[in-house]
Structures are given as structure tokens and as C-alpha cells.
């Protein structure tokens, strides 16, 4: 394509023969006011960071939408009636909580997937708009050239030799320019069609997400009611648990490491010590079983319904590799062994979640700590048996208590509105709330990735 800056030669005077060159466009005249400067190519943005920033933007928009939505009085009354009809027993409430948590996690996974789709659409829209901006000068010159040709069309061929010469020169120029004009026009039209399609897709996705958010709010309300009923049923030992909680908080202020905290809890807190003893007793019982007994127990656990009132894990933790659901729906930002922003390697996994997202127990276990601990912030430690402890931190509100035995999928906490400032969450390019997950074996951090399910099959659930 001929440089569009040469378009001012399209209507040169007919008798200007000195500027004609065979089969070529007349050279562009030199100008003293044009200074050539080296062009430095801008640094290309990181697509992952670009997408993450767009997801943060989408998440903020959805958060604003959620704030404007409220459950109707009719829906609230309907929920209250359904909770009132539940038999107020430990097992029935536990079952209702697990079902509610599973529904809520499913809804939040759908919202997370919708956020990503909206972010992908937004990134593509931004690129098309940037392309329009970058090509603004070229498009302006194309339009200007077409306007000039429209106002001053080439003369008729059979008039005079001078007119014939002008027509030939114009034809040469148009032969070079018009294909480029057509190419730019086709590209512009294609980009405009794609932009319209993206906006339609964005509108459809947003409407679907608003409906899903309404479903989540309903499930959040149901879960809050269930937690209140569950707490009311479990108040028999509340004085003892409150005393132990204060004792645990005092220990957390004195010790400086996670390993020391867990050891101190298991030595000095009665309920934690009893939980550790139960875990060791369960390990001893399993170790004394024959291979046939272990196989039958495994088949029974996989084909039946584990007891909702059980006080020990339904499965040995070492046998749950590739079967655990992540505690929260979201995007994994950092894995075990990655740089942690302080010059060291990360000892756990960091997940960016939605504001207010539910955090559930990834496996059966005893809550040995639920409270605030140094740079970890709000933290929960689960004893999952066989010397394994699961550490979760970065939550805003904890809904479980120290000394409780929780089942896989049981609600433990909820995330806040934004990322909690902590040493663990340094160098993260996001403002979304982040959950930190650390798995420890015999007091030492280990990589938890082998335990997480890669898909929807083979997950350890309470109804398998």
C-alpha cells in the first residue's frame, strides 16, 4: 500500500509532466519541518496481569450490584419456615448445613466462572478500542483521501491529451491506494461487528450473574439461620469452650511459629489434646486392621453414607489424594514453592476469592485453633489425622469453634470484602480477598497439590 501521506498528489496539474515516473507513485516531497526520531516500541503488557486486573474490576462491579439487591420479605419468611420445619437434632442440622454449603459453593463456582468470562470479554473489548485509537490517524487519512476523490473526480478520458494523462496518473495512484483502503475498511467493519457481539455477550453474561447472585444471597441467608440453630443446640459446653478459646488466644500471643503453636495447643488445651488422642487412636485402629478389613471399610465408605454424627474422619487423609475440593471458589494465584514476595519460597497456596465467599472444610478434622495469629490474621487449623494439619487464613469471619469436629464440606468461615494485608499476601496483583492454605505433616509444610481434585470426578464428598 502506498503511504497515505502521498494522497495530495492525486489531483496534480495536468501539465506537470516532470513529476511522472513509469509505473510508480510520484515521490513525496521533502519537508524541513519533519524530524525523524527513533520509535521505541512500548513494552507489551502481561496478559495474565491484564486479565487479573480486569477480573478485579468485574468483581468490584458485581459487588456493587450485590449491595443493591435484597431478599424480599416473602422469600425471607419462606426460608424461616423451612428452617423451622427441620428436626432440631445434631445430625439433621449437620446434613442441612452440608447441603447448603454444597449449593453455595456451586453457586460461587458459577459466579467465579462468569467473572472470568466477563473479564475475557472486557480485555478483548479494550484491545479493539485500543486498536481503533492506534489506527485513528490512518483511518482519518483514508477517509480524507476518499473525500478528496469524491469532490474532484478524475476527468473523462476522451477530452484532451492532457486530461488523458491526468486520468492515467490518477488510475495509477488509485490502483495502489484503493486495495489498502478496502483492506482497512474491511478490518474496521470486522472489528465493529466483533465489538457489538462482545457487548451483547457481556450484557447476557451480566444478566445471568445477577440472577446467580440473587441465588447466593438466598443461600447465605439460609446458612446463617442454620448456623444459629446449630450453635443453639451446641451451647451445653459453651463455658468450657470459651475458657479454652481464651487460653488458646493467650498461647497464640506467646509463641512465634506455627509449629510451636500447634505443639502448645495439643499440650495445653484439653479439647485439642483430646482431638489429637482421638486421631492417634483412629490411626492405631486402622493400623491393626487386615488388608481385607481395610478394603471392606473403604468400599463401605465409598458406597454408603458416612455417619453425619461421626467423631473421626471417614477416610485416612493419606488416601484422599486428588479427591479434595478446595476450601473456597476462586483463582489460584500462588502455589507451594513459588516466590512469596519476600525473597523466599511460598509454603502454601493462595487463592483469590469473591467478596463474602464461603470457606469450607476440605476434609474431616478437628478444629484445633480458630482465631487471630500474627501475620496470618484470622486463622483456622484443622487436625486431619495421620500427623497432618491444614492451616487456613485470610478469612474475615470465622463460623466454627475450637474443639469441634467438622466434616468435609462443612462451613468454617467467610471471606471479607478485600484482601487482608498480611506478610503472606505480599506481591499479589489483586485487591480481591485471598485465602492462604498451608498443609503440614508432622509440623513441617508440604505441597498440598497432590490432594486437590483436578476435576469434578473422584472428589471426597459426604454423600459418596
Short mmCIF file of C-alpha atoms in Angstrom, two decimals:
data_model
loop_
_atom_site.label_atom_id
_atom_site.label_comp_id
_atom_site.label_asym_id
_atom_site.label_seq_id
_atom_site.Cartn_x
_atom_site.Cartn_y
_atom_site.Cartn_z
CA UNK A 1 0.00 0.00 0.00
CA UNK A 2 1.27 3.45 -0.92
CA UNK A 3 1.86 5.76 2.05
CA UNK A 4 -1.35 7.62 2.61
CA UNK A 5 0.61 10.83 3.08
CA UNK A 6 1.16 10.87 -0.71
CA UNK A 7 -2.56 11.30 -1.40
CA UNK A 8 -2.10 15.03 -2.00
CA UNK A 9 -0.66 14.08 -5.47
CA UNK A 10 -3.97 12.61 -6.64
CA UNK A 11 -5.04 15.84 -8.39
CA UNK A 12 -1.75 17.26 -9.66
CA UNK A 13 -1.94 19.73 -12.57
CA UNK A 14 -2.33 18.02 -15.99
CA UNK A 15 0.72 19.75 -17.50
CA UNK A 16 3.10 18.82 -14.68
CA UNK A 17 4.92 16.16 -16.76
CA UNK A 18 8.19 16.45 -14.83
CA UNK A 19 6.75 14.57 -11.85
CA UNK A 20 5.70 11.44 -13.82
CA UNK A 21 7.65 8.21 -13.24
CA UNK A 22 6.91 4.98 -15.07
CA UNK A 23 4.78 2.56 -13.02
CA UNK A 24 5.39 4.37 -9.73
CA UNK A 25 3.81 6.96 -7.49
CA UNK A 26 5.35 10.44 -7.63
CA UNK A 27 7.86 10.78 -4.80
CA UNK A 28 6.73 12.51 -1.62
CA UNK A 29 8.29 15.99 -1.43
CA UNK A 30 10.73 16.53 1.40
CA UNK A 31 9.71 18.83 4.26
CA UNK A 32 12.09 20.59 6.57
CA UNK A 33 9.61 20.55 9.45
CA UNK A 34 9.54 16.76 9.70
CA UNK A 35 12.17 15.40 12.10
CA UNK A 36 12.73 11.68 12.18
CA UNK A 37 13.04 10.28 15.71
CA UNK A 38 13.60 6.67 16.69
CA UNK A 39 10.38 4.95 17.73
CA UNK A 40 10.62 2.90 20.92
CA UNK A 41 8.16 0.03 20.93
CA UNK A 42 6.02 0.07 24.07
CA UNK A 43 6.50 -2.80 26.45
CA UNK A 44 3.84 -5.45 25.90
CA UNK A 45 1.54 -5.90 28.89
CA UNK A 46 1.49 -9.26 30.68
CA UNK A 47 -1.77 -10.97 29.54
CA UNK A 48 -2.15 -12.72 32.92
CA UNK A 49 -1.86 -9.46 34.86
CA UNK A 50 -4.14 -7.71 32.38
CA UNK A 51 -6.80 -10.41 32.86
CA UNK A 52 -6.37 -10.34 36.66
CA UNK A 53 -6.84 -6.57 36.74
CA UNK A 54 -9.97 -6.89 34.63
CA UNK A 55 -11.29 -9.63 36.96
CA UNK A 56 -10.76 -7.31 39.93
CA UNK A 57 -12.72 -4.63 38.06
CA UNK A 58 -15.56 -7.07 37.25
CA UNK A 59 -15.58 -8.32 40.85
CA UNK A 60 -15.98 -4.75 42.14
CA UNK A 61 -18.87 -4.13 39.75
CA UNK A 62 -20.63 -7.33 40.85
CA UNK A 63 -20.05 -6.39 44.48
CA UNK A 64 -21.82 -3.08 43.89
CA UNK A 65 -24.69 -4.93 42.20
CA UNK A 66 -24.96 -7.31 45.17
CA UNK A 67 -25.15 -4.39 47.62
CA UNK A 68 -28.22 -3.05 45.86
CA UNK A 69 -30.03 -6.41 45.99
CA UNK A 70 -32.08 -7.60 48.97
CA UNK A 71 -34.14 -10.67 49.69
CA UNK A 72 -37.85 -9.96 49.63
CA UNK A 73 -39.84 -10.26 52.85
CA UNK A 74 -41.76 -13.14 51.23
CA UNK A 75 -38.56 -15.07 50.45
CA UNK A 76 -37.19 -14.45 53.97
CA UNK A 77 -40.42 -15.76 55.54
CA UNK A 78 -40.24 -18.81 53.29
CA UNK A 79 -36.68 -19.54 54.43
CA UNK A 80 -37.58 -19.11 58.09
CA UNK A 81 -40.43 -21.58 57.66
CA UNK A 82 -38.15 -24.16 56.01
CA UNK A 83 -35.62 -23.87 58.85
CA UNK A 84 -38.38 -24.21 61.45
CA UNK A 85 -39.51 -27.47 59.85
CA UNK A 86 -36.08 -29.10 60.25
CA UNK A 87 -35.87 -31.59 63.09
CA UNK A 88 -33.61 -29.93 65.65
CA UNK A 89 -31.14 -32.77 66.01
CA UNK A 90 -27.38 -32.67 65.55
CA UNK A 91 -27.45 -34.98 62.53
CA UNK A 92 -30.32 -33.23 60.72
CA UNK A 93 -28.78 -29.78 61.21
CA UNK A 94 -25.39 -31.05 60.12
CA UNK A 95 -26.94 -32.55 56.97
CA UNK A 96 -28.80 -29.32 56.21
CA UNK A 97 -25.59 -27.30 56.69
CA UNK A 98 -23.60 -29.58 54.38
CA UNK A 99 -26.28 -29.41 51.69
CA UNK A 100 -26.49 -25.62 51.98
CA UNK A 101 -22.69 -25.30 51.83
CA UNK A 102 -22.54 -27.52 48.73
CA UNK A 103 -25.20 -25.41 46.98
CA UNK A 104 -23.46 -22.19 47.95
CA UNK A 105 -20.05 -23.40 46.77
CA UNK A 106 -21.61 -24.49 43.46
CA UNK A 107 -23.19 -21.05 43.05
CA UNK A 108 -19.89 -19.33 43.88
CA UNK A 109 -18.05 -21.51 41.35
CA UNK A 110 -20.56 -20.37 38.72
CA UNK A 111 -20.03 -16.73 39.71
CA UNK A 112 -16.25 -17.18 39.55
CA UNK A 113 -16.51 -18.73 36.07
CA UNK A 114 -18.85 -15.91 34.99
CA UNK A 115 -16.39 -13.32 36.32
CA UNK A 116 -13.64 -14.86 34.20
CA UNK A 117 -15.81 -14.87 31.07
CA UNK A 118 -16.73 -11.22 31.63
CA UNK A 119 -13.07 -10.36 32.19
CA UNK A 120 -12.08 -12.13 28.95
CA UNK A 121 -14.76 -10.18 27.08
CA UNK A 122 -13.61 -6.92 28.69
CA UNK A 123 -9.96 -7.50 27.80
CA UNK A 124 -10.90 -8.16 24.16
CA UNK A 125 -13.10 -5.02 24.06
CA UNK A 126 -10.22 -2.95 25.45
CA UNK A 127 -7.89 -4.31 22.75
CA UNK A 128 -10.31 -3.43 19.95
CA UNK A 129 -10.79 0.09 21.32
CA UNK A 130 -7.01 0.50 21.65
CA UNK A 131 -6.65 -0.69 18.05
CA UNK A 132 -9.16 1.97 16.94
CA UNK A 133 -7.16 4.60 18.81
CA UNK A 134 -3.83 3.44 17.33
CA UNK A 135 -5.30 3.47 13.79
CA UNK A 136 -7.09 6.79 14.18
CA UNK A 137 -4.54 8.68 12.04
CA UNK A 138 -4.58 6.02 9.28
CA UNK A 139 -8.38 5.88 9.21
CA UNK A 140 -8.55 9.70 9.07
CA UNK A 141 -6.22 9.75 6.06
CA UNK A 142 -8.24 7.03 4.30
CA UNK A 143 -11.45 8.98 4.80
CA UNK A 144 -9.78 12.23 3.70
CA UNK A 145 -8.49 10.61 0.50
CA UNK A 146 -11.95 9.27 -0.33
CA UNK A 147 -13.49 12.68 0.34
CA UNK A 148 -10.99 14.44 -2.00
CA UNK A 149 -11.64 11.92 -4.75
CA UNK A 150 -15.39 12.41 -4.30
CA UNK A 151 -15.17 16.21 -4.55
CA UNK A 152 -12.75 16.25 -7.53
CA UNK A 153 -13.31 13.09 -9.63
CA UNK A 154 -10.88 12.16 -12.47
CA UNK A 155 -11.70 13.82 -15.84
CA UNK A 156 -13.30 11.98 -18.77
CA UNK A 157 -10.77 10.06 -20.89
CA UNK A 158 -11.86 11.32 -24.36
CA UNK A 159 -11.47 15.08 -23.89
CA UNK A 160 -7.87 16.09 -24.47
CA UNK A 161 -4.38 14.56 -24.24
CA UNK A 162 -3.76 16.49 -21.02
CA UNK A 163 -6.95 15.09 -19.44
CA UNK A 164 -6.00 11.61 -20.61
CA UNK A 165 -2.60 11.97 -18.95
CA UNK A 166 -4.26 13.08 -15.68
CA UNK A 167 -6.62 10.10 -15.84
CA UNK A 168 -3.72 7.68 -16.31
CA UNK A 169 -1.83 9.21 -13.38
CA UNK A 170 -4.95 9.06 -11.16
CA UNK A 171 -5.58 5.45 -12.17
CA UNK A 172 -2.01 4.52 -11.21
CA UNK A 173 -2.42 6.14 -7.81
CA UNK A 174 -5.87 4.63 -7.20
CA UNK A 175 -4.56 1.21 -8.20
CA UNK A 176 -2.03 1.47 -5.40
CA UNK A 177 -4.23 3.18 -2.80
CA UNK A 178 -7.68 1.60 -3.18
CA UNK A 179 -6.71 -2.00 -2.20
CA UNK A 180 -5.21 -0.63 1.02
CA UNK A 181 -8.31 1.47 1.64
CA UNK A 182 -10.52 -1.58 1.10
CA UNK A 183 -8.37 -3.68 3.46
CA UNK A 184 -8.56 -1.03 6.21
CA UNK A 185 -12.32 -0.66 5.68
CA UNK A 186 -12.89 -4.44 5.88
CA UNK A 187 -10.80 -4.67 9.04
CA UNK A 188 -12.69 -1.74 10.60
CA UNK A 189 -16.06 -3.31 9.76
CA UNK A 190 -14.93 -6.67 11.20
CA UNK A 191 -13.74 -5.06 14.43
CA UNK A 192 -17.01 -3.15 14.79
CA UNK A 193 -19.02 -6.36 14.31
CA UNK A 194 -16.90 -8.13 16.93
CA UNK A 195 -17.28 -5.20 19.36
CA UNK A 196 -21.08 -5.33 19.02
CA UNK A 197 -21.05 -9.12 19.56
CA UNK A 198 -18.84 -8.72 22.65
CA UNK A 199 -21.16 -6.11 24.13
CA UNK A 200 -24.17 -8.40 23.58
CA UNK A 201 -22.30 -11.30 25.20
CA UNK A 202 -21.30 -9.08 28.12
CA UNK A 203 -24.90 -7.97 28.67
CA UNK A 204 -26.15 -11.58 28.60
CA UNK A 205 -23.42 -12.74 31.00
CA UNK A 206 -24.14 -9.90 33.41
CA UNK A 207 -27.88 -10.69 33.45
CA UNK A 208 -27.07 -14.34 34.22
CA UNK A 209 -24.68 -13.34 37.01
CA UNK A 210 -27.25 -11.04 38.63
CA UNK A 211 -29.66 -14.00 38.81
CA UNK A 212 -26.92 -16.19 40.28
CA UNK A 213 -26.02 -13.55 42.88
CA UNK A 214 -29.66 -13.47 43.98
CA UNK A 215 -29.50 -17.27 44.46
CA UNK A 216 -26.33 -16.91 46.51
CA UNK A 217 -27.92 -14.31 48.79
CA UNK A 218 -30.80 -16.68 49.44
CA UNK A 219 -28.38 -19.50 50.28
CA UNK A 220 -26.33 -17.20 52.54
CA UNK A 221 -29.47 -16.33 54.50
CA UNK A 222 -30.43 -20.00 54.83
CA UNK A 223 -26.93 -20.88 56.08
CA UNK A 224 -26.94 -18.06 58.65
CA UNK A 225 -30.19 -19.41 60.07
CA UNK A 226 -28.83 -22.95 60.18
CA UNK A 227 -25.65 -21.82 61.95
CA UNK A 228 -27.73 -20.02 64.60
CA UNK A 229 -29.75 -23.21 65.23
CA UNK A 230 -26.61 -25.33 65.30
CA UNK A 231 -24.96 -23.01 67.83
CA UNK A 232 -28.08 -23.05 69.99
CA UNK A 233 -28.00 -26.86 70.06
CA UNK A 234 -24.29 -26.95 70.94
CA UNK A 235 -24.33 -24.50 73.87
CA UNK A 236 -24.08 -27.18 76.58
CA UNK A 237 -20.31 -26.85 76.89
CA UNK A 238 -20.12 -23.18 75.92
CA UNK A 239 -18.46 -22.03 79.20
CA UNK A 240 -15.71 -24.61 78.87
CA UNK A 241 -15.15 -23.75 75.21
CA UNK A 242 -14.98 -20.01 75.98
CA UNK A 243 -12.34 -20.63 78.62
CA UNK A 244 -10.33 -22.79 76.21
CA UNK A 245 -10.65 -20.16 73.48
CA UNK A 246 -9.17 -17.51 75.78
CA UNK A 247 -6.38 -19.90 76.72
CA UNK A 248 -5.65 -20.55 73.03
CA UNK A 249 -5.56 -16.80 72.31
CA UNK A 250 -3.06 -16.35 75.13
CA UNK A 251 -0.88 -19.12 73.69
CA UNK A 252 -1.05 -17.55 70.22
CA UNK A 253 0.30 -14.28 71.64
CA UNK A 254 3.27 -16.02 73.29
CA UNK A 255 4.54 -18.39 70.57
CA UNK A 256 6.19 -17.16 67.37
CA UNK A 257 5.95 -20.08 64.93
CA UNK A 258 3.15 -22.24 63.56
CA UNK A 259 4.92 -25.40 64.69
CA UNK A 260 5.21 -24.10 68.25
CA UNK A 261 1.56 -23.01 68.26
CA UNK A 262 0.27 -26.46 67.24
CA UNK A 263 2.52 -28.22 69.77
CA UNK A 264 1.45 -25.86 72.58
CA UNK A 265 -2.24 -26.27 71.74
CA UNK A 266 -2.02 -30.06 71.78
CA UNK A 267 -0.20 -30.00 75.11
CA UNK A 268 -2.18 -27.35 76.99
CA UNK A 269 -5.75 -27.20 75.58
CA UNK A 270 -7.97 -30.06 76.76
CA UNK A 271 -10.23 -30.30 73.70
CA UNK A 272 -7.25 -30.10 71.32
CA UNK A 273 -5.35 -32.73 73.31
CA UNK A 274 -8.42 -34.99 73.23
CA UNK A 275 -8.74 -34.45 69.47
CA UNK A 276 -5.08 -35.43 68.96
CA UNK A 277 -5.62 -38.52 71.12
CA UNK A 278 -8.71 -39.49 69.10
CA UNK A 279 -6.74 -39.05 65.86
CA UNK A 280 -3.92 -41.28 67.15
CA UNK A 281 -6.42 -43.88 68.40
CA UNK A 282 -8.09 -43.95 64.98
CA UNK A 283 -4.71 -44.40 63.30
CA UNK A 284 -3.88 -47.26 65.68
CA UNK A 285 -7.24 -48.94 64.98
CA UNK A 286 -6.70 -48.71 61.23
CA UNK A 287 -3.14 -49.98 61.53
CA UNK A 288 -4.41 -53.13 63.31
CA UNK A 289 -6.89 -53.92 60.53
CA UNK A 290 -6.07 -56.59 57.96
CA UNK A 291 -5.87 -55.67 54.28
CA UNK A 292 -9.26 -57.34 53.69
CA UNK A 293 -10.83 -55.33 56.52
CA UNK A 294 -9.33 -52.11 55.13
CA UNK A 295 -10.67 -52.92 51.64
CA UNK A 296 -14.17 -53.63 53.01
CA UNK A 297 -14.12 -50.43 55.08
CA UNK A 298 -13.04 -48.45 52.02
CA UNK A 299 -15.77 -49.97 49.84
CA UNK A 300 -18.37 -49.32 52.53
CA UNK A 301 -17.30 -45.68 52.89
CA UNK A 302 -17.42 -45.15 49.12
CA UNK A 303 -20.77 -46.85 48.56
CA UNK A 304 -22.64 -45.83 51.70
CA UNK A 305 -23.47 -42.63 53.56
CA UNK A 306 -20.85 -41.72 56.18
CA UNK A 307 -22.38 -41.06 59.57
CA UNK A 308 -23.06 -37.33 59.98
CA UNK A 309 -22.51 -37.77 63.73
CA UNK A 310 -19.11 -39.41 63.32
CA UNK A 311 -16.32 -38.21 65.60
CA UNK A 312 -13.40 -39.43 63.49
CA UNK A 313 -12.51 -38.98 59.78
CA UNK A 314 -14.37 -41.27 57.38
CA UNK A 315 -11.20 -41.72 55.30
CA UNK A 316 -7.47 -41.79 56.16
CA UNK A 317 -6.07 -38.45 54.98
CA UNK A 318 -3.23 -40.13 53.07
CA UNK A 319 -5.82 -41.90 50.89
CA UNK A 320 -7.53 -38.66 49.83
CA UNK A 321 -5.00 -37.54 47.22
CA UNK A 322 -6.70 -35.98 44.14
CA UNK A 323 -10.07 -36.13 45.95
CA UNK A 324 -10.37 -32.93 47.99
CA UNK A 325 -12.28 -29.82 46.97
CA UNK A 326 -10.50 -26.51 47.52
CA UNK A 327 -11.93 -24.70 50.57
CA UNK A 328 -13.05 -21.70 48.51
CA UNK A 329 -14.08 -21.00 44.91
CA UNK A 330 -11.64 -18.74 43.06
CA UNK A 331 -8.41 -18.33 41.11
CA UNK A 332 -5.11 -19.79 42.29
CA UNK A 333 -2.51 -17.00 42.40
CA UNK A 334 0.43 -18.71 44.11
CA UNK A 335 1.48 -22.32 44.65
CA UNK A 336 3.78 -24.07 47.12
CA UNK A 337 7.38 -23.29 46.15
CA UNK A 338 6.62 -20.10 44.17
CA UNK A 339 8.41 -16.83 45.10
CA UNK A 340 6.46 -15.30 48.01
CA UNK A 341 7.41 -11.65 47.51
CA UNK A 342 9.91 -11.62 50.40
CA UNK A 343 12.79 -13.43 48.70
CA UNK A 344 11.66 -16.84 49.95
CA UNK A 345 9.55 -19.69 48.60
CA UNK A 346 5.85 -19.90 49.41
CA UNK A 347 4.96 -22.59 51.93
CA UNK A 348 1.34 -22.77 50.84
CA UNK A 349 -1.27 -21.90 48.22
CA UNK A 350 -3.00 -18.53 47.74
CA UNK A 351 -6.45 -18.31 46.13
CA UNK A 352 -8.21 -15.09 45.11
CA UNK A 353 -11.88 -15.45 46.03
CA UNK A 354 -15.07 -13.43 45.66
CA UNK A 355 -16.01 -10.98 48.42
CA UNK A 356 -18.03 -12.83 51.04
CA UNK A 357 -17.18 -16.26 49.59
CA UNK A 358 -17.77 -19.33 51.76
CA UNK A 359 -14.80 -21.27 53.18
CA UNK A 360 -15.49 -24.96 53.87
CA UNK A 361 -13.53 -27.80 55.47
CA UNK A 362 -11.59 -29.62 52.73
CA UNK A 363 -11.60 -32.84 54.79
CA UNK A 364 -12.91 -34.27 58.05
CA UNK A 365 -10.94 -32.98 61.02
CA UNK A 366 -10.79 -31.42 64.45
CA UNK A 367 -10.60 -27.63 64.81
CA UNK A 368 -7.51 -27.14 66.98
CA UNK A 369 -7.39 -23.35 66.55
CA UNK A 370 -9.84 -20.68 65.37
CA UNK A 371 -8.71 -17.10 65.90
CA UNK A 372 -6.07 -14.49 65.15
CA UNK A 373 -2.38 -15.42 64.83
CA UNK A 374 0.36 -12.90 64.00
CA UNK A 375 0.86 -12.21 60.27
CA UNK A 376 -1.60 -14.98 59.37
CA UNK A 377 -4.57 -12.88 60.56
CA UNK A 378 -7.81 -14.79 61.16
CA UNK A 379 -6.78 -18.44 61.03
CA UNK A 380 -8.19 -21.96 61.38
CA UNK A 381 -6.07 -25.07 62.00
CA UNK A 382 -7.60 -28.48 61.26
CA UNK A 383 -6.11 -31.74 62.53
CA UNK A 384 -6.99 -34.11 59.67
CA UNK A 385 -5.26 -37.14 61.18
CA UNK A 386 -2.07 -39.11 60.42
CA UNK A 387 0.06 -36.17 61.57
CA UNK A 388 -1.43 -33.76 59.01
CA UNK A 389 -2.69 -30.27 59.83
CA UNK A 390 -4.46 -27.94 57.38
CA UNK A 391 -3.95 -24.21 58.00
CA UNK A 392 -6.41 -21.69 56.50
CA UNK A 393 -6.00 -17.92 56.87
CA UNK A 394 -7.14 -14.63 55.34
CA UNK A 395 -10.84 -15.00 56.25
CA UNK A 396 -12.96 -12.19 57.66
CA UNK A 397 -15.49 -14.06 59.81
CA UNK A 398 -14.97 -17.50 61.39
CA UNK A 399 -18.17 -19.50 61.98
CA UNK A 400 -16.70 -22.62 63.60
CA UNK A 401 -15.15 -23.05 67.03
CA UNK A 402 -12.10 -24.58 68.61
CA UNK A 403 -12.61 -28.17 69.76
CA UNK A 404 -15.28 -29.01 67.18
CA UNK A 405 -15.08 -31.98 64.83
CA UNK A 406 -16.08 -30.84 61.35
CA UNK A 407 -16.99 -32.84 58.28
CA UNK A 408 -15.67 -32.40 54.77
CA UNK A 409 -17.67 -29.59 53.14
CA UNK A 410 -18.86 -28.09 56.43
CA UNK A 411 -18.83 -24.25 56.53
CA UNK A 412 -15.93 -22.78 58.53
CA UNK A 413 -15.72 -19.09 57.64
CA UNK A 414 -16.43 -16.39 55.06
CA UNK A 415 -14.08 -14.10 53.18
CA UNK A 416 -14.11 -10.32 53.59
CA UNK A 417 -14.65 -7.53 51.06
CA UNK A 418 -10.98 -7.02 50.13
CA UNK A 419 -7.60 -8.67 50.52
CA UNK A 420 -6.38 -8.72 54.11
CA UNK A 421 -2.97 -7.05 54.46
CA UNK A 422 -0.50 -9.68 55.68
CA UNK A 423 3.03 -10.92 55.09
CA UNK A 424 1.63 -13.99 53.34
CA UNK A 425 -0.26 -11.94 50.74
CA UNK A 426 2.65 -9.72 49.67
CA UNK A 427 3.31 -9.02 45.97
CA UNK A 428 -0.14 -10.11 44.81
CA UNK A 429 -1.54 -8.07 41.92
CA UNK A 430 -5.13 -8.17 43.14
CA UNK A 431 -7.45 -6.44 45.58
CA UNK A 432 -9.79 -9.42 45.86
CA UNK A 433 -9.84 -11.27 49.21
CA UNK A 434 -7.29 -14.09 49.30
CA UNK A 435 -7.32 -17.39 51.19
CA UNK A 436 -3.99 -18.90 52.25
CA UNK A 437 -3.83 -22.72 52.51
CA UNK A 438 -0.91 -24.49 54.15
CA UNK A 439 -0.64 -28.26 54.65
CA UNK A 440 1.72 -29.55 57.36
CA UNK A 441 2.95 -33.07 58.01
CA UNK A 442 4.47 -33.68 61.45
CA UNK A 443 4.88 -29.91 61.86
CA UNK A 444 6.61 -29.23 58.51
CA UNK A 445 4.97 -27.54 55.47
CA UNK A 446 4.40 -29.87 52.48
CA UNK A 447 2.96 -29.34 49.00
CA UNK A 448 -0.84 -29.75 49.12
CA UNK A 449 -1.31 -30.00 45.35
CA UNK A 450 -1.44 -33.83 45.24
CA UNK A 451 -4.59 -33.73 47.42
CA UNK A 452 -6.74 -31.37 45.33
CA UNK A 453 -9.15 -32.80 42.79
CA UNK A 454 -8.35 -31.80 39.22
CA UNK A 455 -11.94 -32.09 38.02
CA UNK A 456 -15.46 -32.99 39.13
CA UNK A 457 -14.78 -36.71 39.45
CA UNK A 458 -13.27 -38.55 42.39
CA UNK A 459 -13.89 -35.81 44.96
CA UNK A 460 -14.25 -36.74 48.60
CA UNK A 461 -17.80 -35.80 49.45
CA UNK A 462 -20.14 -36.62 52.29
CA UNK A 463 -22.64 -38.34 50.02
CA UNK A 464 -20.28 -40.66 48.16
#
